[in-house]
Amino acid sequence: MSKPLIYKGRASISNVAGRFERQSTVAEDDGWGSLDAELPPLPTEVIIDRSKSVITYNDSPDIPFDRSINPYRGCEHACIYCFARPTHAYLGYSAGLDFESKILVKPDAARLLREELAKRSYRCAPLALGTNTDPYQPLERQQRIMRQILEVLAETRHPASIVTKSALIERDIDILAPMAGQGLVSIYLSITTLDRTLARALEPRAAAPQRRLQAVAKLREAGIPVGVMLAPLIPVLTDYELESIVSAAHQAGAQSVQYILLRLPLETADLFAEWLQQNYPLKAEHVMNRVRDSRGGKAYDSAFHQRQTGGGSYADLIAQRFKVISRKLDLTGSLPALRSDLFRPPNLGGQLSFDFFD
């Protein structure tokens, strides 16, 4: 049996066609061991996203925000468990390697945001960044789209919450600290495991766990409200680390901790199961059985109020353990509420927007 194709720095093993595609391709060994060959690094392809708007609204009853911005579609962090992978299928790409290597960027995001905030109909409420893909993924070093967005938010005194697993966020402390002083920003660093070997396999291009904890400490030192999100908590693979991660977060200065149980919607379930068979074959069945135990016998249950924490005896045990350690370390609260009353619409250079004539 031939070994699967594996690209260094990528988590997905396959690049199966999206669920909306009519055709798919299957790799076949030609008898010369072609499937065993060592592959060169898979380069990232940058694709320009010409969206006409940048704020996405939602009315989900189980999340604490109604609007968000995602500067990128797809994510170089390549986290094999990412629940956002299936969104690439809407673009005609695979949720596998395409999601990690074909990244859509929104170079006009700051301009579009400025125009949307200037509309007379706009009503200010906290914006969430990092809800789908990471705004501080490696491409941000060159693209600097997230920084441009923050500059607009700081200028207009608009509140925002950020979730990331990248230490690159330290670059923007010069913007974030003054915003925090006005009650305009809060941040969660996402940590899945403290095991460097496991982290390297699960999320190949994300910052090392210890580096994320250092970022927590630096943000806290700068006076920025910061917490740690245990996301996702993976049955069997990382659930035993729950107390250790919360304790490490506390030592780093986190003011709040939250957790999300592993979510495997649509294509993500097969990709994750394939990854398990390749990396942890002896644990694969155990992991997936625990996942199904917490999702009503399925790989995923998208029901509101269940999708974040799951249900059943296993999920209840996780919830109790989390409650105990959070209380012990006085981390049961949330980060401070953000202010919306300071918002001031941006100046578009004296030009009247079309909304002026509505």
PDB file of C-alpha atoms in Angstrom, residues 48 78 112 127 155 171 219 223 303:
ATOM      1  CA  ILE A  48      -7.888  38.879  -5.255  1.00  0.00           C
ATOM      2  CA  ALA A  78      -3.795  24.904   7.720  1.00  0.00           C
ATOM      3  CA  LEU A 112     -15.032  49.291   1.832  1.00  0.00           C
ATOM      4  CA  LEU A 127     -17.397  43.977  15.010  1.00  0.00           C
ATOM      5  CA  GLU A 155     -10.102  56.477  13.659  1.00  0.00           C
ATOM      6  CA  ARG A 171       2.695  44.084  15.716  1.00  0.00           C
ATOM      7  CA  LEU A 219      -1.108  42.196  25.288  1.00  0.00           C
ATOM      8  CA  GLY A 223      -3.376  47.100  29.047  1.00  0.00           C
ATOM      9  CA  ALA A 303     -28.146  22.960  16.276  1.00  0.00           C
TER      10      ALA A 303
END
